[in-house]
């Protein structure tokens, strides 16, 4: 690209501005110095129970099998967040009014998944260990489906201080809430509108376009694809989809979970090598946990957002994101390292 280009998102209808003239080469977004490792001493996740975490919800061994809660040779643990954003309720929350405002109690579930090795974040895990994280996500998700206080379950990883991680030790979070979050609702509405007009999944359409074009694909295997979206809201944003249309993360077969997990590891390793270990967030976007028959048009996926730039006045005042690295260039760089 030589000049700037406004691009409209196929799902949301939002516009973003690709402005390559405001930046230099993609390689120059490399972090200047590699982040320092934090010591194990004093880490609350080295021995979670001794540090006051718990009670344990589930424990897995290195092969991804469930273990007894008191097992010492654990590879992954799930337990409630010691400082939860929401608190579990045995009853369905009631929406109340205060003047023109609606409100309800902050109820739901907030859990932590912790892997054993202090210095092995997701891209450094083995293929089986990476899959175990996704299997644990899925198992816990299924156990929460009948909770009165859960309508949507967010699953995510914050890696690095700039991405909001307050603890260095690799960990992942699940946060179930009694509402559909605005971003998710926006995506659901957009994908439903596209399906009604065209009779097909908007995300499957995107995948077909990327497979034909090939310029933005970063990695693919038998059943998953990772690419820099045509409408990338931020520099080096990546989306990962199962190639088959699957609306609900919790219904994903083991073989496809393994493919998606591998794709995520490959892309994150590429980001680390090409940009010198940037901080990032990745999260799973899936259809809501309730009234599932209404969301079969959705296609679950993962989004990766490296912390490269900080939104400023134009972005904050207009809602139009400025991306100074065209996704075609971002994908070209990442492919060298994946």
mmCIF file of C-alpha atoms in Angstrom:
data_model
loop_
_atom_site.group_PDB
_atom_site.id
_atom_site.type_symbol
_atom_site.label_atom_id
_atom_site.label_comp_id
_atom_site.label_asym_id
_atom_site.label_seq_id
_atom_site.Cartn_x
_atom_site.Cartn_y
_atom_site.Cartn_z
ATOM 1 C CA UNK A 1 0.000 0.000 0.000
ATOM 2 C CA UNK A 2 1.235 3.473 -0.850
ATOM 3 C CA UNK A 3 -1.576 5.606 0.536
ATOM 4 C CA UNK A 4 -4.086 5.400 3.354
ATOM 5 C CA UNK A 5 -7.223 3.299 3.036
ATOM 6 C CA UNK A 6 -10.512 3.194 4.943
ATOM 7 C CA UNK A 7 -11.831 -0.346 5.328
ATOM 8 C CA UNK A 8 -15.244 -1.457 6.621
ATOM 9 C CA UNK A 9 -15.616 -4.526 8.813
ATOM 10 C CA UNK A 10 -17.830 -7.178 7.225
ATOM 11 C CA UNK A 11 -19.421 -8.145 10.548
ATOM 12 C CA UNK A 12 -19.786 -4.947 12.567
ATOM 13 C CA UNK A 13 -19.923 -2.375 9.781
ATOM 14 C CA UNK A 14 -17.281 -0.338 11.662
ATOM 15 C CA UNK A 15 -14.670 1.562 9.675
ATOM 16 C CA UNK A 16 -10.930 1.498 10.381
ATOM 17 C CA UNK A 17 -8.118 3.508 8.815
ATOM 18 C CA UNK A 18 -5.027 1.772 7.438
ATOM 19 C CA UNK A 19 -2.364 4.489 7.346
ATOM 20 C CA UNK A 20 1.048 3.009 6.418
ATOM 21 C CA UNK A 21 2.509 6.449 5.724
ATOM 22 C CA UNK A 22 2.542 7.159 9.479
ATOM 23 C CA UNK A 23 5.027 4.384 10.233
ATOM 24 C CA UNK A 24 8.213 2.804 8.969
ATOM 25 C CA UNK A 25 8.758 -0.859 8.153
ATOM 26 C CA UNK A 26 6.855 -3.494 10.188
ATOM 27 C CA UNK A 27 10.170 -4.823 11.562
ATOM 28 C CA UNK A 28 10.701 -1.529 13.365
ATOM 29 C CA UNK A 29 7.896 -2.345 15.787
ATOM 30 C CA UNK A 30 10.266 -4.805 17.450
ATOM 31 C CA UNK A 31 10.510 -4.308 21.185
ATOM 32 C CA UNK A 32 13.848 -2.663 21.984
ATOM 33 C CA UNK A 33 14.738 -5.016 24.822
ATOM 34 C CA UNK A 34 13.508 -8.454 25.781
ATOM 35 C CA UNK A 35 11.299 -8.372 28.922
ATOM 36 C CA UNK A 36 12.973 -9.659 32.067
ATOM 37 C CA UNK A 37 11.868 -12.844 33.773
ATOM 38 C CA UNK A 38 10.438 -12.432 37.267
ATOM 39 C CA UNK A 39 11.770 -14.612 40.124
ATOM 40 C CA UNK A 40 9.818 -17.562 41.470
ATOM 41 C CA UNK A 41 10.309 -16.396 45.037
ATOM 42 C CA UNK A 42 7.103 -14.889 46.331
ATOM 43 C CA UNK A 43 5.063 -15.967 43.297
ATOM 44 C CA UNK A 44 1.493 -16.830 44.423
ATOM 45 C CA UNK A 45 1.103 -19.461 41.697
ATOM 46 C CA UNK A 46 4.222 -21.547 42.406
ATOM 47 C CA UNK A 47 2.320 -23.338 45.179
ATOM 48 C CA UNK A 48 -1.232 -22.008 44.773
ATOM 49 C CA UNK A 49 -2.718 -23.619 47.876
ATOM 50 C CA UNK A 50 0.119 -22.600 50.187
ATOM 51 C CA UNK A 51 -0.379 -19.039 48.902
ATOM 52 C CA UNK A 52 -4.023 -19.100 49.943
ATOM 53 C CA UNK A 53 -5.620 -19.903 46.584
ATOM 54 C CA UNK A 54 -8.407 -22.408 46.299
ATOM 55 C CA UNK A 55 -10.500 -24.405 46.733
ATOM 56 C CA UNK A 56 -9.297 -26.439 43.755
ATOM 57 C CA UNK A 57 -11.911 -26.932 41.041
ATOM 58 C CA UNK A 58 -9.884 -29.262 38.799
ATOM 59 C CA UNK A 59 -6.322 -30.550 38.360
ATOM 60 C CA UNK A 60 -4.695 -31.989 35.210
ATOM 61 C CA UNK A 61 -1.482 -33.936 34.660
ATOM 62 C CA UNK A 62 1.080 -33.332 31.890
ATOM 63 C CA UNK A 63 -0.886 -35.625 29.548
ATOM 64 C CA UNK A 64 -4.116 -33.697 29.982
ATOM 65 C CA UNK A 65 -5.827 -36.179 32.284
ATOM 66 C CA UNK A 66 -7.816 -35.177 35.353
ATOM 67 C CA UNK A 67 -6.104 -35.889 38.685
ATOM 68 C CA UNK A 68 -7.077 -35.957 42.333
ATOM 69 C CA UNK A 69 -7.226 -32.400 43.814
ATOM 70 C CA UNK A 70 -4.324 -33.026 46.231
ATOM 71 C CA UNK A 71 -1.966 -34.416 43.567
ATOM 72 C CA UNK A 72 1.565 -33.052 43.785
ATOM 73 C CA UNK A 73 2.573 -33.753 40.159
ATOM 74 C CA UNK A 74 0.015 -31.393 38.681
ATOM 75 C CA UNK A 75 0.532 -29.614 35.350
ATOM 76 C CA UNK A 76 -2.526 -27.332 35.430
ATOM 77 C CA UNK A 77 -4.911 -26.213 38.162
ATOM 78 C CA UNK A 78 -8.247 -24.397 38.098
ATOM 79 C CA UNK A 79 -9.403 -22.474 41.160
ATOM 80 C CA UNK A 80 -11.512 -19.381 41.926
ATOM 81 C CA UNK A 81 -9.868 -15.994 41.535
ATOM 82 C CA UNK A 82 -8.841 -14.717 44.973
ATOM 83 C CA UNK A 83 -9.948 -11.224 43.950
ATOM 84 C CA UNK A 84 -12.964 -11.913 41.700
ATOM 85 C CA UNK A 85 -14.655 -9.296 39.554
ATOM 86 C CA UNK A 86 -17.975 -11.089 40.194
ATOM 87 C CA UNK A 87 -19.287 -13.432 42.908
ATOM 88 C CA UNK A 88 -21.242 -16.651 42.424
ATOM 89 C CA UNK A 89 -24.972 -16.640 43.178
ATOM 90 C CA UNK A 90 -27.298 -19.629 43.504
ATOM 91 C CA UNK A 91 -30.218 -17.665 42.082
ATOM 92 C CA UNK A 92 -30.891 -15.851 38.826
ATOM 93 C CA UNK A 93 -29.930 -12.162 39.150
ATOM 94 C CA UNK A 94 -32.737 -9.628 39.070
ATOM 95 C CA UNK A 95 -32.567 -6.519 36.909
ATOM 96 C CA UNK A 96 -33.627 -3.480 38.937
ATOM 97 C CA UNK A 97 -34.241 0.191 38.201
ATOM 98 C CA UNK A 98 -32.868 3.315 39.804
ATOM 99 C CA UNK A 99 -34.560 6.204 38.062
ATOM 100 C CA UNK A 100 -33.833 5.727 34.342
ATOM 101 C CA UNK A 101 -30.915 3.371 35.069
ATOM 102 C CA UNK A 102 -30.954 -0.423 35.030
ATOM 103 C CA UNK A 103 -28.650 -2.414 37.310
ATOM 104 C CA UNK A 104 -28.136 -5.819 38.881
ATOM 105 C CA UNK A 105 -25.747 -7.422 41.339
ATOM 106 C CA UNK A 106 -22.279 -8.247 40.015
ATOM 107 C CA UNK A 107 -22.719 -12.012 40.006
ATOM 108 C CA UNK A 108 -21.089 -14.799 38.019
ATOM 109 C CA UNK A 109 -17.910 -16.898 38.129
ATOM 110 C CA UNK A 110 -14.293 -15.785 37.950
ATOM 111 C CA UNK A 111 -11.753 -18.614 37.737
ATOM 112 C CA UNK A 112 -7.996 -18.893 37.189
ATOM 113 C CA UNK A 113 -6.187 -21.588 35.202
ATOM 114 C CA UNK A 114 -2.518 -21.895 36.185
ATOM 115 C CA UNK A 115 0.111 -23.964 34.384
ATOM 116 C CA UNK A 116 3.012 -25.378 36.404
ATOM 117 C CA UNK A 117 6.166 -23.927 34.836
ATOM 118 C CA UNK A 118 6.905 -20.384 36.011
ATOM 119 C CA UNK A 119 8.561 -19.340 32.723
ATOM 120 C CA UNK A 120 6.538 -21.222 30.092
ATOM 121 C CA UNK A 121 3.811 -19.016 28.680
ATOM 122 C CA UNK A 122 1.438 -20.438 26.066
ATOM 123 C CA UNK A 123 3.814 -20.405 23.065
ATOM 124 C CA UNK A 124 6.513 -22.155 25.127
ATOM 125 C CA UNK A 125 4.272 -25.044 26.175
ATOM 126 C CA UNK A 126 4.493 -28.347 24.344
ATOM 127 C CA UNK A 127 1.746 -29.121 21.833
ATOM 128 C CA UNK A 128 0.046 -31.422 24.351
ATOM 129 C CA UNK A 129 0.370 -28.880 27.169
ATOM 130 C CA UNK A 130 -1.160 -26.212 24.956
ATOM 131 C CA UNK A 131 -4.068 -28.489 24.128
ATOM 132 C CA UNK A 132 -4.533 -29.216 27.857
ATOM 133 C CA UNK A 133 -5.165 -25.511 28.481
ATOM 134 C CA UNK A 134 -7.965 -25.589 25.902
ATOM 135 C CA UNK A 135 -9.326 -28.873 27.253
ATOM 136 C CA UNK A 136 -9.433 -27.366 30.748
ATOM 137 C CA UNK A 137 -11.220 -24.296 29.367
ATOM 138 C CA UNK A 138 -13.761 -26.563 27.700
ATOM 139 C CA UNK A 139 -14.314 -28.805 30.739
ATOM 140 C CA UNK A 140 -14.866 -25.859 33.052
ATOM 141 C CA UNK A 141 -17.098 -24.148 30.488
ATOM 142 C CA UNK A 142 -19.346 -27.218 30.327
ATOM 143 C CA UNK A 143 -19.608 -27.331 34.117
ATOM 144 C CA UNK A 144 -20.847 -23.720 34.184
ATOM 145 C CA UNK A 145 -23.564 -24.018 31.541
ATOM 146 C CA UNK A 146 -26.378 -24.610 34.024
ATOM 147 C CA UNK A 147 -25.393 -21.801 36.397
ATOM 148 C CA UNK A 148 -28.168 -19.270 36.924
ATOM 149 C CA UNK A 149 -25.690 -16.400 36.975
ATOM 150 C CA UNK A 150 -23.904 -17.181 33.702
ATOM 151 C CA UNK A 151 -25.082 -16.123 30.241
ATOM 152 C CA UNK A 152 -21.688 -15.479 28.661
ATOM 153 C CA UNK A 153 -18.253 -16.900 29.533
ATOM 154 C CA UNK A 154 -15.145 -14.947 28.567
ATOM 155 C CA UNK A 155 -11.868 -16.898 28.293
ATOM 156 C CA UNK A 156 -8.627 -14.971 27.934
ATOM 157 C CA UNK A 157 -4.922 -14.598 28.625
ATOM 158 C CA UNK A 158 -3.125 -11.373 29.534
ATOM 159 C CA UNK A 159 0.606 -11.702 28.928
ATOM 160 C CA UNK A 160 2.884 -8.922 30.091
ATOM 161 C CA UNK A 161 2.413 -5.788 32.132
ATOM 162 C CA UNK A 162 1.199 -3.700 29.197
ATOM 163 C CA UNK A 163 -1.516 -6.303 28.568
ATOM 164 C CA UNK A 164 -2.796 -6.075 32.146
ATOM 165 C CA UNK A 165 -1.027 -9.060 33.716
ATOM 166 C CA UNK A 166 -0.283 -8.274 37.364
ATOM 167 C CA UNK A 167 1.377 -11.675 37.989
ATOM 168 C CA UNK A 168 4.251 -12.935 35.830
ATOM 169 C CA UNK A 169 3.534 -16.669 36.258
ATOM 170 C CA UNK A 170 1.533 -17.856 33.210
ATOM 171 C CA UNK A 171 -2.186 -18.034 33.955
ATOM 172 C CA UNK A 172 -5.477 -17.801 32.120
ATOM 173 C CA UNK A 173 -8.876 -16.534 33.189
ATOM 174 C CA UNK A 174 -12.534 -17.447 32.761
ATOM 175 C CA UNK A 175 -15.151 -14.878 33.669
ATOM 176 C CA UNK A 176 -18.825 -15.821 33.459
ATOM 177 C CA UNK A 177 -21.370 -12.993 33.615
ATOM 178 C CA UNK A 178 -25.207 -12.824 33.520
ATOM 179 C CA UNK A 179 -25.329 -10.597 30.426
ATOM 180 C CA UNK A 180 -24.107 -10.654 26.830
ATOM 181 C CA UNK A 181 -21.174 -8.195 26.690
ATOM 182 C CA UNK A 182 -21.524 -5.272 24.215
ATOM 183 C CA UNK A 183 -18.702 -6.379 21.898
ATOM 184 C CA UNK A 184 -20.145 -9.884 21.676
ATOM 185 C CA UNK A 185 -23.662 -8.586 21.089
ATOM 186 C CA UNK A 186 -22.318 -6.344 18.319
ATOM 187 C CA UNK A 187 -20.710 -9.368 16.630
ATOM 188 C CA UNK A 188 -23.808 -11.522 17.073
ATOM 189 C CA UNK A 189 -26.023 -8.887 15.506
ATOM 190 C CA UNK A 190 -23.644 -8.391 12.581
ATOM 191 C CA UNK A 191 -23.221 -12.091 11.863
ATOM 192 C CA UNK A 192 -26.989 -12.658 12.111
ATOM 193 C CA UNK A 193 -27.712 -9.800 9.689
ATOM 194 C CA UNK A 194 -25.192 -11.174 7.192
ATOM 195 C CA UNK A 195 -26.666 -14.677 7.475
ATOM 196 C CA UNK A 196 -30.213 -13.417 6.901
ATOM 197 C CA UNK A 197 -29.133 -11.463 3.823
ATOM 198 C CA UNK A 198 -26.717 -13.971 2.288
ATOM 199 C CA UNK A 199 -27.700 -17.348 3.724
ATOM 200 C CA UNK A 200 -24.208 -18.160 4.951
ATOM 201 C CA UNK A 201 -21.832 -17.499 7.842
ATOM 202 C CA UNK A 202 -19.959 -14.222 7.501
ATOM 203 C CA UNK A 203 -16.854 -15.722 9.092
ATOM 204 C CA UNK A 204 -16.890 -18.705 6.718
ATOM 205 C CA UNK A 205 -17.075 -16.142 3.899
ATOM 206 C CA UNK A 206 -14.018 -14.368 5.320
ATOM 207 C CA UNK A 207 -12.130 -17.650 5.618
ATOM 208 C CA UNK A 208 -12.888 -18.514 1.975
ATOM 209 C CA UNK A 209 -11.655 -15.079 0.883
ATOM 210 C CA UNK A 210 -8.424 -15.453 2.868
ATOM 211 C CA UNK A 211 -7.788 -18.948 1.478
ATOM 212 C CA UNK A 212 -8.181 -17.609 -2.060
ATOM 213 C CA UNK A 213 -6.176 -14.414 -1.537
ATOM 214 C CA UNK A 214 -3.442 -15.936 0.681
ATOM 215 C CA UNK A 215 -1.824 -12.530 1.325
ATOM 216 C CA UNK A 216 -2.957 -12.284 4.949
ATOM 217 C CA UNK A 217 -2.668 -15.936 6.035
ATOM 218 C CA UNK A 218 -0.064 -16.438 8.756
ATOM 219 C CA UNK A 219 -0.542 -20.152 9.427
ATOM 220 C CA UNK A 220 -2.930 -22.973 8.620
ATOM 221 C CA UNK A 221 -3.163 -26.669 9.330
ATOM 222 C CA UNK A 222 -5.757 -29.329 8.539
ATOM 223 C CA UNK A 223 -8.601 -27.750 10.515
ATOM 224 C CA UNK A 224 -7.588 -24.237 11.621
ATOM 225 C CA UNK A 225 -6.516 -20.999 9.959
ATOM 226 C CA UNK A 226 -4.761 -17.912 11.363
ATOM 227 C CA UNK A 227 -4.737 -14.652 9.454
ATOM 228 C CA UNK A 228 -4.370 -10.892 9.804
ATOM 229 C CA UNK A 229 -7.917 -9.614 9.125
ATOM 230 C CA UNK A 230 -8.490 -7.359 6.111
ATOM 231 C CA UNK A 231 -9.959 -4.939 8.653
ATOM 232 C CA UNK A 232 -7.298 -5.156 11.371
ATOM 233 C CA UNK A 233 -8.086 -2.723 14.173
ATOM 234 C CA UNK A 234 -4.539 -2.788 15.502
ATOM 235 C CA UNK A 235 -1.037 -3.560 14.324
ATOM 236 C CA UNK A 236 -0.376 -7.315 14.018
ATOM 237 C CA UNK A 237 -3.904 -8.291 15.089
ATOM 238 C CA UNK A 238 -4.513 -11.957 14.267
ATOM 239 C CA UNK A 239 -7.671 -14.087 14.204
ATOM 240 C CA UNK A 240 -7.720 -17.879 14.421
ATOM 241 C CA UNK A 241 -10.741 -19.915 13.309
ATOM 242 C CA UNK A 242 -11.623 -23.587 13.096
ATOM 243 C CA UNK A 243 -12.128 -24.117 9.355
ATOM 244 C CA UNK A 244 -15.362 -26.000 9.975
ATOM 245 C CA UNK A 245 -18.352 -23.913 11.027
ATOM 246 C CA UNK A 246 -18.668 -24.386 14.794
ATOM 247 C CA UNK A 247 -20.717 -21.881 16.768
ATOM 248 C CA UNK A 248 -19.941 -23.062 20.282
ATOM 249 C CA UNK A 249 -16.469 -23.492 21.731
ATOM 250 C CA UNK A 250 -17.742 -26.105 24.185
ATOM 251 C CA UNK A 251 -18.940 -28.350 21.329
ATOM 252 C CA UNK A 252 -15.595 -28.400 19.520
ATOM 253 C CA UNK A 253 -14.178 -31.912 18.959
ATOM 254 C CA UNK A 254 -10.808 -32.773 20.479
ATOM 255 C CA UNK A 255 -9.080 -33.006 17.077
ATOM 256 C CA UNK A 256 -10.136 -29.463 16.147
ATOM 257 C CA UNK A 257 -9.215 -28.060 19.569
ATOM 258 C CA UNK A 258 -5.754 -29.513 19.019
ATOM 259 C CA UNK A 259 -5.510 -27.803 15.609
ATOM 260 C CA UNK A 260 -6.622 -24.433 16.980
ATOM 261 C CA UNK A 261 -4.276 -24.697 19.959
ATOM 262 C CA UNK A 262 -1.362 -25.494 17.625
ATOM 263 C CA UNK A 263 -2.216 -22.499 15.424
ATOM 264 C CA UNK A 264 -2.288 -20.194 18.452
ATOM 265 C CA UNK A 265 1.102 -21.445 19.623
ATOM 266 C CA UNK A 266 2.638 -21.029 16.156
ATOM 267 C CA UNK A 267 1.364 -17.461 15.779
ATOM 268 C CA UNK A 268 2.451 -16.398 19.268
ATOM 269 C CA UNK A 269 5.917 -17.840 18.660
ATOM 270 C CA UNK A 270 6.043 -15.868 15.422
ATOM 271 C CA UNK A 271 5.102 -12.690 17.264
ATOM 272 C CA UNK A 272 7.796 -13.310 19.867
ATOM 273 C CA UNK A 273 10.507 -13.895 17.259
ATOM 274 C CA UNK A 274 9.532 -11.075 14.918
ATOM 275 C CA UNK A 275 8.685 -8.363 17.476
ATOM 276 C CA UNK A 276 11.012 -9.388 20.338
ATOM 277 C CA UNK A 277 8.474 -10.728 22.821
ATOM 278 C CA UNK A 278 5.686 -8.105 22.846
ATOM 279 C CA UNK A 279 3.005 -8.102 25.519
ATOM 280 C CA UNK A 280 -0.344 -9.302 24.203
ATOM 281 C CA UNK A 281 -3.885 -10.404 24.975
ATOM 282 C CA UNK A 282 -5.608 -13.350 23.388
ATOM 283 C CA UNK A 283 -9.225 -14.240 23.979
ATOM 284 C CA UNK A 284 -11.858 -16.676 22.782
ATOM 285 C CA UNK A 285 -15.032 -15.323 21.216
ATOM 286 C CA UNK A 286 -17.806 -17.905 21.352
ATOM 287 C CA UNK A 287 -21.593 -17.800 21.227
ATOM 288 C CA UNK A 288 -23.480 -17.253 24.523
ATOM 289 C CA UNK A 289 -24.123 -20.132 26.907
ATOM 290 C CA UNK A 290 -27.922 -19.675 26.996
ATOM 291 C CA UNK A 291 -30.582 -19.768 24.220
ATOM 292 C CA UNK A 292 -28.080 -21.498 21.974
ATOM 293 C CA UNK A 293 -30.567 -22.092 19.160
ATOM 294 C CA UNK A 294 -30.437 -18.346 18.440
ATOM 295 C CA UNK A 295 -26.709 -18.256 17.694
ATOM 296 C CA UNK A 296 -25.992 -21.010 15.183
ATOM 297 C CA UNK A 297 -24.970 -18.320 12.659
ATOM 298 C CA UNK A 298 -21.933 -17.442 14.826
ATOM 299 C CA UNK A 299 -18.466 -18.991 14.339
ATOM 300 C CA UNK A 300 -16.238 -19.153 17.415
ATOM 301 C CA UNK A 301 -12.678 -17.933 17.106
ATOM 302 C CA UNK A 302 -9.621 -16.523 18.876
ATOM 303 C CA UNK A 303 -8.333 -12.980 18.596
ATOM 304 C CA UNK A 304 -4.751 -11.935 19.373
ATOM 305 C CA UNK A 305 -3.996 -8.286 20.065
ATOM 306 C CA UNK A 306 -0.329 -7.380 20.658
ATOM 307 C CA UNK A 307 0.303 -4.206 22.629
ATOM 308 C CA UNK A 308 1.987 -2.104 19.966
ATOM 309 C CA UNK A 309 0.351 1.326 19.949
ATOM 310 C CA UNK A 310 -1.804 3.328 22.361
ATOM 311 C CA UNK A 311 -5.106 4.757 21.007
ATOM 312 C CA UNK A 312 -4.983 8.559 20.967
ATOM 313 C CA UNK A 313 -7.270 11.514 20.312
ATOM 314 C CA UNK A 314 -8.648 10.583 16.881
ATOM 315 C CA UNK A 315 -9.378 6.965 17.854
ATOM 316 C CA UNK A 316 -10.959 7.916 21.170
ATOM 317 C CA UNK A 317 -13.046 10.744 19.751
ATOM 318 C CA UNK A 318 -14.333 8.940 16.640
ATOM 319 C CA UNK A 319 -14.221 5.207 17.361
ATOM 320 C CA UNK A 320 -12.184 4.774 14.150
ATOM 321 C CA UNK A 321 -8.990 2.855 14.847
ATOM 322 C CA UNK A 322 -5.799 3.832 12.994
ATOM 323 C CA UNK A 323 -3.568 0.912 12.020
ATOM 324 C CA UNK A 324 -0.183 1.932 10.613
ATOM 325 C CA UNK A 325 0.840 -1.603 9.548
ATOM 326 C CA UNK A 326 -1.289 -3.016 6.716
ATOM 327 C CA UNK A 327 -2.391 -6.568 7.586
ATOM 328 C CA UNK A 328 -0.809 -7.798 4.353
ATOM 329 C CA UNK A 329 2.589 -6.548 5.597
ATOM 330 C CA UNK A 330 2.041 -7.893 9.111
ATOM 331 C CA UNK A 331 1.206 -11.356 7.766
ATOM 332 C CA UNK A 332 4.209 -11.329 5.430
ATOM 333 C CA UNK A 333 6.561 -10.597 8.330
ATOM 334 C CA UNK A 334 4.994 -13.158 10.683
ATOM 335 C CA UNK A 335 5.094 -15.941 8.070
ATOM 336 C CA UNK A 336 8.898 -15.754 8.141
ATOM 337 C CA UNK A 337 8.925 -16.811 11.783
ATOM 338 C CA UNK A 338 5.983 -19.236 12.059
#
